[in-house]
CSV table of C-alpha atoms and ligand atoms in Angstrom, one decimal:
chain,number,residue,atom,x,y,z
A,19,UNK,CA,76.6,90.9,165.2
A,20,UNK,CA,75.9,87.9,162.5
A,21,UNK,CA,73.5,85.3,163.5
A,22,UNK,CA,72.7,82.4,161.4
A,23,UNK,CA,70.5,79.6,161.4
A,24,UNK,CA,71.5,76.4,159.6
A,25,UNK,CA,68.7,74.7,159.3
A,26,UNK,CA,69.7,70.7,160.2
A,27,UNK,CA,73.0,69.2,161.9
A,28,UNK,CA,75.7,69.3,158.7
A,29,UNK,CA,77.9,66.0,157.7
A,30,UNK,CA,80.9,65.9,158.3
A,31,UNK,CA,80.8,66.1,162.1
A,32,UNK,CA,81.8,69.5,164.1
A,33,UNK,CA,85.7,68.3,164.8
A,34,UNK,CA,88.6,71.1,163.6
A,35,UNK,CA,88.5,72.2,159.7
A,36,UNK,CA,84.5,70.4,159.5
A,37,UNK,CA,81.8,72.8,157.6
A,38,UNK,CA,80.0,73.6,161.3
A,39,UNK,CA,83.5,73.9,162.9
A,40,UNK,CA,84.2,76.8,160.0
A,41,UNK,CA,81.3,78.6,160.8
A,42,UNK,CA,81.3,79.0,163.4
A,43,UNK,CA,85.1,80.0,163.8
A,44,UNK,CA,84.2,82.5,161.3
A,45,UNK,CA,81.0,84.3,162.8
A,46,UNK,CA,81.8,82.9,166.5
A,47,UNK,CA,79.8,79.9,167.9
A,48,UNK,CA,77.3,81.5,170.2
A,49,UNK,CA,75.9,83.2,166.4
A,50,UNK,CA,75.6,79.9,164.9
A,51,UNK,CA,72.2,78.3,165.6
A,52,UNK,CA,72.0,74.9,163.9
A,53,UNK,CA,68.5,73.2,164.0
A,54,UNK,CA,68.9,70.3,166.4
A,55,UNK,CA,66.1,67.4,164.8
A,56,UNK,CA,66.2,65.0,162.3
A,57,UNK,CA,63.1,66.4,160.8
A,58,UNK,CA,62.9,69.9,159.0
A,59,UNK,CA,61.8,72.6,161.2
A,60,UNK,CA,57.8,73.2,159.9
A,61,UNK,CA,57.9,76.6,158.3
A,62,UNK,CA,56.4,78.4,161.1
A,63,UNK,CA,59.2,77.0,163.4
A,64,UNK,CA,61.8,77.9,160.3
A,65,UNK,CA,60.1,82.1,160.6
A,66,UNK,CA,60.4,82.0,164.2
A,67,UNK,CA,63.8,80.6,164.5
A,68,UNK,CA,65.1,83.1,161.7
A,69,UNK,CA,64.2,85.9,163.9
A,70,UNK,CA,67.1,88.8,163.4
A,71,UNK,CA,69.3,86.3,161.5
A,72,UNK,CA,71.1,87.4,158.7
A,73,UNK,CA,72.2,84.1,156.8
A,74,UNK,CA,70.1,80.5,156.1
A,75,UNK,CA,72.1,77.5,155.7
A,76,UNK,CA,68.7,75.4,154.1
A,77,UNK,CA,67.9,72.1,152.1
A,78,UNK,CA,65.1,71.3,149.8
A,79,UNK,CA,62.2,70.7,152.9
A,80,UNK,CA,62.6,74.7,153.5
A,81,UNK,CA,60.7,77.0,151.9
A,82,UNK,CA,62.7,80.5,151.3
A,83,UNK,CA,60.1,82.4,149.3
A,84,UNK,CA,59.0,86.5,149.0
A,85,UNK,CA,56.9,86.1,152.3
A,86,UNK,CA,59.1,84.8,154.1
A,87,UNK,CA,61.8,87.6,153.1
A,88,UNK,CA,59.8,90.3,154.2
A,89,UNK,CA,59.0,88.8,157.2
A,90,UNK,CA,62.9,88.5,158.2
A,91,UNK,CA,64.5,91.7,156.6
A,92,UNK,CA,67.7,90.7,158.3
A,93,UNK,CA,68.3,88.2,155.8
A,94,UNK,CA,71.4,88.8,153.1
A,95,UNK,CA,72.7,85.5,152.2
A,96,UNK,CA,70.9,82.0,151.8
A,97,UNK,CA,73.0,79.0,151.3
A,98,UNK,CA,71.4,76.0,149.8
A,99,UNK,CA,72.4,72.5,150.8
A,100,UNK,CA,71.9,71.2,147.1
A,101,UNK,CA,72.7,71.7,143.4
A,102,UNK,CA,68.6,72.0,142.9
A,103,UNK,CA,67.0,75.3,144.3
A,104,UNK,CA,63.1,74.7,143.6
A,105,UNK,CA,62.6,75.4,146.8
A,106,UNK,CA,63.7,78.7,147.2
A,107,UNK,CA,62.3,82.1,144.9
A,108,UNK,CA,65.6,83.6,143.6
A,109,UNK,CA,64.0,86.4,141.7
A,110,UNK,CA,62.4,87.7,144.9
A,111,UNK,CA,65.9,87.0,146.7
A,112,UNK,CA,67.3,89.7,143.8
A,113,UNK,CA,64.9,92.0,144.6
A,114,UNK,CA,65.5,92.0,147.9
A,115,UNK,CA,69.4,92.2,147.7
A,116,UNK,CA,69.6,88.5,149.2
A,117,UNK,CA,72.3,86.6,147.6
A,118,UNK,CA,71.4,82.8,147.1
A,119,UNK,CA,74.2,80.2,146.8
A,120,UNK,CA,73.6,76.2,145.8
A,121,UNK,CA,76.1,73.4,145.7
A,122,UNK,CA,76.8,72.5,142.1
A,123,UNK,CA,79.6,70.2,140.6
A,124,UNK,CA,80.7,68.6,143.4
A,125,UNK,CA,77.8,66.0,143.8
A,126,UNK,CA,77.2,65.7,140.0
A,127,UNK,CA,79.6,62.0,140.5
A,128,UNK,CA,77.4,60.6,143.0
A,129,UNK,CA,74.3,61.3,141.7
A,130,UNK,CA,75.3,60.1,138.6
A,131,UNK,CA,76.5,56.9,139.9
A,132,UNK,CA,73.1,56.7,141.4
A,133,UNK,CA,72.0,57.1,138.0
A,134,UNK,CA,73.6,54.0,136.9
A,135,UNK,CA,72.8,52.0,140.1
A,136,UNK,CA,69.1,52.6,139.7
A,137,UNK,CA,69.4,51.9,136.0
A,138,UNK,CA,71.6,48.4,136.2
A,139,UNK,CA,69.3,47.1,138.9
A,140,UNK,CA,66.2,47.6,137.1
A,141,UNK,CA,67.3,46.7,133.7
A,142,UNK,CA,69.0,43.1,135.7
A,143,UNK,CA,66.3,43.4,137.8
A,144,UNK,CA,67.6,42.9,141.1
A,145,UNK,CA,65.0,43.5,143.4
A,146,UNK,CA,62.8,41.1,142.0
A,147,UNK,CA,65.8,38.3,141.9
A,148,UNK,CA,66.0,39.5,145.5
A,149,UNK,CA,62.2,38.9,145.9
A,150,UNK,CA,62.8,35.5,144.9
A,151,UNK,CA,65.1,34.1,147.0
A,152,UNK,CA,63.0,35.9,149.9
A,153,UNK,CA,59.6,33.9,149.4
A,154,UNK,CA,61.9,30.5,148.3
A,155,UNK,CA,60.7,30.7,144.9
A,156,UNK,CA,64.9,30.3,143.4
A,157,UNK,CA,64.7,26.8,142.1
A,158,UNK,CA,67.2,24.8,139.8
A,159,UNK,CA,69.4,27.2,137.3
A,160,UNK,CA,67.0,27.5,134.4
A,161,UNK,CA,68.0,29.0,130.8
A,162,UNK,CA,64.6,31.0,130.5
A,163,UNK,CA,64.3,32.3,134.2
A,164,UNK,CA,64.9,35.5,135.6
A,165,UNK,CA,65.5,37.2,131.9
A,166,UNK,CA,66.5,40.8,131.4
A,167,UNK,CA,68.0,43.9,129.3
A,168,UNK,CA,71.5,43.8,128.1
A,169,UNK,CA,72.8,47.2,129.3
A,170,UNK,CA,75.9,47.1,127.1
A,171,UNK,CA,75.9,48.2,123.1
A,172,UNK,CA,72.4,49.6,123.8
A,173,UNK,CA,71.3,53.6,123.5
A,174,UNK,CA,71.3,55.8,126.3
A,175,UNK,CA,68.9,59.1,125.7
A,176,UNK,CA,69.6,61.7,128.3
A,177,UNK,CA,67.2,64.6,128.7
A,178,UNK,CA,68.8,67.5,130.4
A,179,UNK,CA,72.3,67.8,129.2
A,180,UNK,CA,73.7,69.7,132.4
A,181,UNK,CA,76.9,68.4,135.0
A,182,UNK,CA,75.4,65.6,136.7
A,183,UNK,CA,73.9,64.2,132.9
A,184,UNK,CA,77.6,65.2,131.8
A,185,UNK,CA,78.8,62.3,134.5
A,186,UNK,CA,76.3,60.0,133.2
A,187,UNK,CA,77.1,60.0,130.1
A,188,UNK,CA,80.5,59.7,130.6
A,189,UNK,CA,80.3,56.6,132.4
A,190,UNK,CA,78.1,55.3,129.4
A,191,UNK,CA,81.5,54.8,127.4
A,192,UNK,CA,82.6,52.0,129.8
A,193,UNK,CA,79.2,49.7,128.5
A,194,UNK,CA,79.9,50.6,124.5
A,195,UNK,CA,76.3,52.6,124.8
A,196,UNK,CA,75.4,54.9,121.8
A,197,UNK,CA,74.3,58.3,123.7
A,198,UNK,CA,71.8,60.8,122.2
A,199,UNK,CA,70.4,63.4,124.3
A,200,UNK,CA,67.7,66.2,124.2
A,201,UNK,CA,67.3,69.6,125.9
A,202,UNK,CA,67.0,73.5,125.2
A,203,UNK,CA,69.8,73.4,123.2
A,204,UNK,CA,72.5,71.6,121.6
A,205,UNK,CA,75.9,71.8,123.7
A,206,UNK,CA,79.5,71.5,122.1
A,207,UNK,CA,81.1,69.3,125.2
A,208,UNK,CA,78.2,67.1,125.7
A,209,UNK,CA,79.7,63.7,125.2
A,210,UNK,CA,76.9,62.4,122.9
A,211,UNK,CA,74.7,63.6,119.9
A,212,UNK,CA,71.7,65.7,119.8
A,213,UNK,CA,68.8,65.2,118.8
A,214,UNK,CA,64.9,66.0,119.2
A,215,UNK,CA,62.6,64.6,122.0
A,216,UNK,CA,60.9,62.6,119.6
A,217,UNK,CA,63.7,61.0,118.6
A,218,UNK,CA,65.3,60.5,121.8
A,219,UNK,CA,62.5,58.5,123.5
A,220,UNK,CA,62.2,56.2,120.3
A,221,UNK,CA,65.5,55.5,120.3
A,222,UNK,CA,66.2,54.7,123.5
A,223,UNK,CA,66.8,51.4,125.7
A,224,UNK,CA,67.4,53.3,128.5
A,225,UNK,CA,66.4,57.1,129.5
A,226,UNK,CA,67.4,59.1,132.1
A,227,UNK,CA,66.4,62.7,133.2
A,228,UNK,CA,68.2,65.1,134.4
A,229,UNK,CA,66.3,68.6,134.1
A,230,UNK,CA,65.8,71.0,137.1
A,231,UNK,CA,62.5,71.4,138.6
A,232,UNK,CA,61.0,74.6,136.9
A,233,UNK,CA,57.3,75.4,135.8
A,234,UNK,CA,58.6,74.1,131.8
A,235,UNK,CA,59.7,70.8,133.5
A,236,UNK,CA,57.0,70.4,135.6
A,237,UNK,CA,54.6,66.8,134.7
A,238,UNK,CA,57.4,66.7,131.6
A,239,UNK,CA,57.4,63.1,131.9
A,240,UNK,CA,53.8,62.8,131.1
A,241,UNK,CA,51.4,59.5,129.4
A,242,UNK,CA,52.2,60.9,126.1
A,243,UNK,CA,56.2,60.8,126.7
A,244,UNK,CA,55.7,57.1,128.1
A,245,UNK,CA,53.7,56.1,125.0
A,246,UNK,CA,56.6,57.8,122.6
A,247,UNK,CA,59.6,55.4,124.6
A,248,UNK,CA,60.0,51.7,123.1
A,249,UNK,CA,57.9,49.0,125.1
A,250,UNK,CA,61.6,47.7,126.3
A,251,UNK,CA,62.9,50.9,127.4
A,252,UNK,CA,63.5,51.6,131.0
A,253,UNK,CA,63.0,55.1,132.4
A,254,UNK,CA,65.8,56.9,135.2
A,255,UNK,CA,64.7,59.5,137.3
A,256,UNK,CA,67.3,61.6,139.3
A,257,UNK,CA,66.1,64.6,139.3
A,258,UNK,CA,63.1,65.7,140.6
A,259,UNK,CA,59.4,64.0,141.6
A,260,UNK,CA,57.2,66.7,140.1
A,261,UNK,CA,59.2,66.6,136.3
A,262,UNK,CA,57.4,62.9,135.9
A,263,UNK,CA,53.0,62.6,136.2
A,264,UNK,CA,53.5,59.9,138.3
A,265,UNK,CA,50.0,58.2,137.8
A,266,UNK,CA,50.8,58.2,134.2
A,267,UNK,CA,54.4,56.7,135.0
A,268,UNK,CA,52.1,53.8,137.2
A,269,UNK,CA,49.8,53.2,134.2
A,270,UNK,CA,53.1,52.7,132.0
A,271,UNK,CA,54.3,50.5,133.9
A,272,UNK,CA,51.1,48.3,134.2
A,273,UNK,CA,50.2,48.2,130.6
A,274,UNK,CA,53.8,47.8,129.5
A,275,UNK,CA,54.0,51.2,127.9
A,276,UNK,CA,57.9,50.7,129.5
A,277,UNK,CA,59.2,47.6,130.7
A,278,UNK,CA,60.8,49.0,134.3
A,279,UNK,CA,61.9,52.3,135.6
A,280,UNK,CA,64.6,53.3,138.7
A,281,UNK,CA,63.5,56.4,140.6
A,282,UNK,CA,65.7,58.3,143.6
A,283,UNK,CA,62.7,61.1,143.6
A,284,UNK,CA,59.3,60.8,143.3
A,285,UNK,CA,56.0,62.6,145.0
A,286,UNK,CA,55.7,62.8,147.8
A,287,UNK,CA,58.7,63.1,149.5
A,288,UNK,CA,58.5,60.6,151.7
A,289,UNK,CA,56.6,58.2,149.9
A,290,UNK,CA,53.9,56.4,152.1
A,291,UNK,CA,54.4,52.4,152.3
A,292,UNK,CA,51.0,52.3,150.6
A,293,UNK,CA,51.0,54.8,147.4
A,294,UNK,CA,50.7,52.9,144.3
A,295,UNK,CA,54.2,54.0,143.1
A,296,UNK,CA,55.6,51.1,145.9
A,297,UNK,CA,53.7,48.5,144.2
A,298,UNK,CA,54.1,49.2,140.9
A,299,UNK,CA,55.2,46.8,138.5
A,300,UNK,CA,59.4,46.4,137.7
A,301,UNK,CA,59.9,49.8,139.7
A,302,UNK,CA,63.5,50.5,141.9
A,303,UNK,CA,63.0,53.0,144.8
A,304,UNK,CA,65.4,54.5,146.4
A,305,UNK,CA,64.8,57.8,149.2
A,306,UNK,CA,66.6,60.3,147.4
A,307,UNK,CA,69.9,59.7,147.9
A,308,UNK,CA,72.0,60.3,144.9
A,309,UNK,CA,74.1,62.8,146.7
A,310,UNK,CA,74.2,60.9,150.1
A,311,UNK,CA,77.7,59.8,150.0
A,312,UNK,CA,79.6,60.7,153.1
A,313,UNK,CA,82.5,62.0,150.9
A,314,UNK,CA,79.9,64.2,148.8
A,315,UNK,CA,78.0,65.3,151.1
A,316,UNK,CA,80.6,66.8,153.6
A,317,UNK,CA,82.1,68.6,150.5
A,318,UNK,CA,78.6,70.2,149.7
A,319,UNK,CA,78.1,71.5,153.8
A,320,UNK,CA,81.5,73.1,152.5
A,321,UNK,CA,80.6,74.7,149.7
A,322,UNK,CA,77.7,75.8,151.6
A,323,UNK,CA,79.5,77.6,154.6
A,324,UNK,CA,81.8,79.1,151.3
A,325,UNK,CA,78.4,80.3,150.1
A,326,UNK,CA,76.9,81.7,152.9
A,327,UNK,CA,79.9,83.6,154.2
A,328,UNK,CA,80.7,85.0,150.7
A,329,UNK,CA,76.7,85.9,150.4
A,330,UNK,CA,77.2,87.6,154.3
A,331,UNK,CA,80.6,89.8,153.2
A,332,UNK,CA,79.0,90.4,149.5
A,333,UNK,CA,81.5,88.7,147.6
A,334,UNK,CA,80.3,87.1,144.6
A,335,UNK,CA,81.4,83.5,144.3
A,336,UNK,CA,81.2,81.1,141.1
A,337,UNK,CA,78.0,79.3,142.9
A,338,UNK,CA,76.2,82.6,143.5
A,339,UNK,CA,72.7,81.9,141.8
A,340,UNK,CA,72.1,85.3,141.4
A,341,UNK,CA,74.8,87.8,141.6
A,342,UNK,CA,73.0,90.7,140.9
A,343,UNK,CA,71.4,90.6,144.2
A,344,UNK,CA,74.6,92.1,145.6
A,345,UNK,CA,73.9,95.3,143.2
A,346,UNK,CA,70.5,95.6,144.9
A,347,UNK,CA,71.7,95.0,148.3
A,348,UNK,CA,74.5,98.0,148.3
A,349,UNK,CA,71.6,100.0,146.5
A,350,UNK,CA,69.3,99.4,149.3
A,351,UNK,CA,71.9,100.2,151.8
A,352,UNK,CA,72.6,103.8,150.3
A,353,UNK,CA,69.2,104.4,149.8
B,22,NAP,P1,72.5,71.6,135.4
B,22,NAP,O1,74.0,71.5,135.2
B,22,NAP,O2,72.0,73.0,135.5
B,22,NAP,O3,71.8,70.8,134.3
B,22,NAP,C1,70.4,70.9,134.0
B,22,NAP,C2,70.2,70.7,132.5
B,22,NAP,O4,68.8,70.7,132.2
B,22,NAP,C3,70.8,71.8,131.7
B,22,NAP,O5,71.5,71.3,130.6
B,22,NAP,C4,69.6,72.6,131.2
B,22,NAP,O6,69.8,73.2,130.0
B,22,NAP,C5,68.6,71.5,131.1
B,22,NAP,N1,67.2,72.0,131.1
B,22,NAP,C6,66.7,73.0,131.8
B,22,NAP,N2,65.4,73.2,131.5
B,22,NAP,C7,65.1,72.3,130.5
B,22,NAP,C8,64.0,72.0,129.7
B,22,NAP,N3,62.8,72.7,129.9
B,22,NAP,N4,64.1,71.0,128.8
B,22,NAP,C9,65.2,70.3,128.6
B,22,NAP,N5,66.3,70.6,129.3
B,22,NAP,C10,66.3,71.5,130.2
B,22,NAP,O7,72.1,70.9,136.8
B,22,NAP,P2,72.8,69.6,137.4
B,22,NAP,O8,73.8,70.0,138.4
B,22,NAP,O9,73.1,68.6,136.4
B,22,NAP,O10,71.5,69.1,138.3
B,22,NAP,C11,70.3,68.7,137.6
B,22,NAP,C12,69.2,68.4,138.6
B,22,NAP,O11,69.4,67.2,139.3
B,22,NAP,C13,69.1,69.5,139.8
B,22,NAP,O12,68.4,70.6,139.4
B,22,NAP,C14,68.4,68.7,140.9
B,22,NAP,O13,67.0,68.9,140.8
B,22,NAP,C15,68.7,67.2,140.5
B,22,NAP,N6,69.6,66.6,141.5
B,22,NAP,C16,69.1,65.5,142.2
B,22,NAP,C17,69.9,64.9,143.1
B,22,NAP,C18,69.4,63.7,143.9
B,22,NAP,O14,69.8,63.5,145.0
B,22,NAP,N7,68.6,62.8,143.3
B,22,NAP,C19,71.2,65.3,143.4
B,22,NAP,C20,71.6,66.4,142.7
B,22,NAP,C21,70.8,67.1,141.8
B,22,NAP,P3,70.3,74.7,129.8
B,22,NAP,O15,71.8,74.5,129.7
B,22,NAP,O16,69.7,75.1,128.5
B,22,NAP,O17,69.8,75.5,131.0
């Protein structure tokens, strides 16, 4: 019998042909336990509730780490709700024959459109023409009021030259940007030029990150990055809180290091009303949401049931994260 636990209520509702409905058609509903709350299960709950299951649906709020995996044996197959996975261990997944799936590709339009949202309001500084209005301060049409960046003809710098940075800078064409872009290496498709770090943040009107969360990104976007990018430049964060030292962000902001930045993740995750990051000068917030489109969102609960029942039959799949863990698992099964 294969019990699973997905570990929050999926989009796309639980009608005929929806993610949950597929699940549980495949593994029968009485073996699909889907966390009921709005809230993550805390990781004690997440341990308990695993008990003698043998796939995780999860998101980013659930830790799936060594520890965890020898405390639930069962497990074969995790399925993660999300293109990022630093919240799971996949090398101690491999080791333990546990086959770890993520959803890439088919969020990378959203999230770059979020890109672009976040980017456009700060440059045109929406909220604070918002702000305006709000406390009655929008007198007579004035020629020197309310100025901002030009977005179009400018340079784009995009640091992590992956799927989602792909989108982003192919949207860049439509506002006649010049793109340059930085990362571990230099890639034939990319639809801009390469060039070093340095010269990507001096460049740039606009820059835009788009590395995963590992322990060489980590604090990445640090007070001597912010020093490096022009005083005009505004700074796009899509990717995750930790890759930006978000003090030193705050300080660029006050002294005019950078002129704004447009953030969908920052730390932590929720941010309190009161951390400094809310009142900081020419800053866009949004609750990291670049994938939240209804359309996007139901397609990644798909590709996460295709995941987690490939990972639970041992089929590899193109979004396997780590294939190899099938090897180990047949291994440990003869052994
Ligand atoms: P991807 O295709 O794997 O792209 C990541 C890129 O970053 C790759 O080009 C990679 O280069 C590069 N990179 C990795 N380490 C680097 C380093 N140390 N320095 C410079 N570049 C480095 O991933 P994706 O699908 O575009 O997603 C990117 C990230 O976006 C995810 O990991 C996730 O954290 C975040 N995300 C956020 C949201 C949201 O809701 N805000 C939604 C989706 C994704 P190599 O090719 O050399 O590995």
């Amino acid at each position: 019998m294969t019990r699973v636990l997905v570990t929050r209520d999926l989009p796309g509702g639980a009608g005929d042909g929806s993610p949950l409905a597929r699940l549980r058609e495949a593994l029968g509903a009485d073996h699909v336990d889907v966390w009921p709350e709005f809230d993550p299960p805390s990781p004690e709950v997440l341990l308990e509730r695993s008990e003698g299951c043998a796939g995780i649906l999860c998101m980013i709020t659930d830790r799936i780490d060594g520890a965890f995996l020898d405390a639930r044996p069962s497990v074969r197959a995790v399925a993660q709700l999300a293109v990022g996975y630093d919240n799971i261990d996949v090398p101690a997944c491999t080791e333990r024959g546990v086959a770890v799936t993520n959803t890439p590709d088919v969020l990378s339009d959203a999230t770059a459109d979020m890109a672009w949202a976040l980017l456009m309001a700060a440059a045109r500084r929406l909220p604070a023409g918002r702000d305006a209005i709000e406390r009655g301060e929008w007198g007579q049409w004035n020629p020197t009021w309310m100025l901002s960046s030009e977005v179009t003809g400018r340079t784009l710098g995009i640091l992590g030259p992956g799927r989602i940075a792909s989108a982003v800078a192919r949207r860049a064409s439509g506002f006649e940007m010049t793109v340059i872009y930085a990362g571990r290496s230099e890639k034939p498709d990319f639809p801009g030029t390469f060039v070093s770090l340095d010269e990507l943040l001096a460049r740039s009107d606009f820059v835009s990150v788009h590395v995963p969360l590992t322990e060489e990104t980590r604090g990445m976007c640090d007070a001597s990055f912010f020093s490096r990018m022009q005083r005009h430049a505004v700074f796009v964060n899509t990717a995750r809180g930790p890759v930006v030292d978000q003090p030193a962000l705050i300080a660029a902001l006050e002294d005019g290091a950078i002129a704004a930045a447009g953030l969908d993740v920052m730390t932590p995750e929720p941010l309190p009303p009161d951390d400094p990051l809310v009142s900081a000068p020419n800053v866009v917030l949004s609750p990291h949401v670049g994938s939240a489109t209804l359309e996007t969102r139901t397609k990644m609960a798909h590709l996460a049931v295709d995941g987690l029942l490939a990972g639970l039959r041992g089929e590899r799949v193109r979004h396997m994260l780590n294939p190899d863990a099938l090897d180990a698992a047949r291994t440990k099964d003869r052994s």
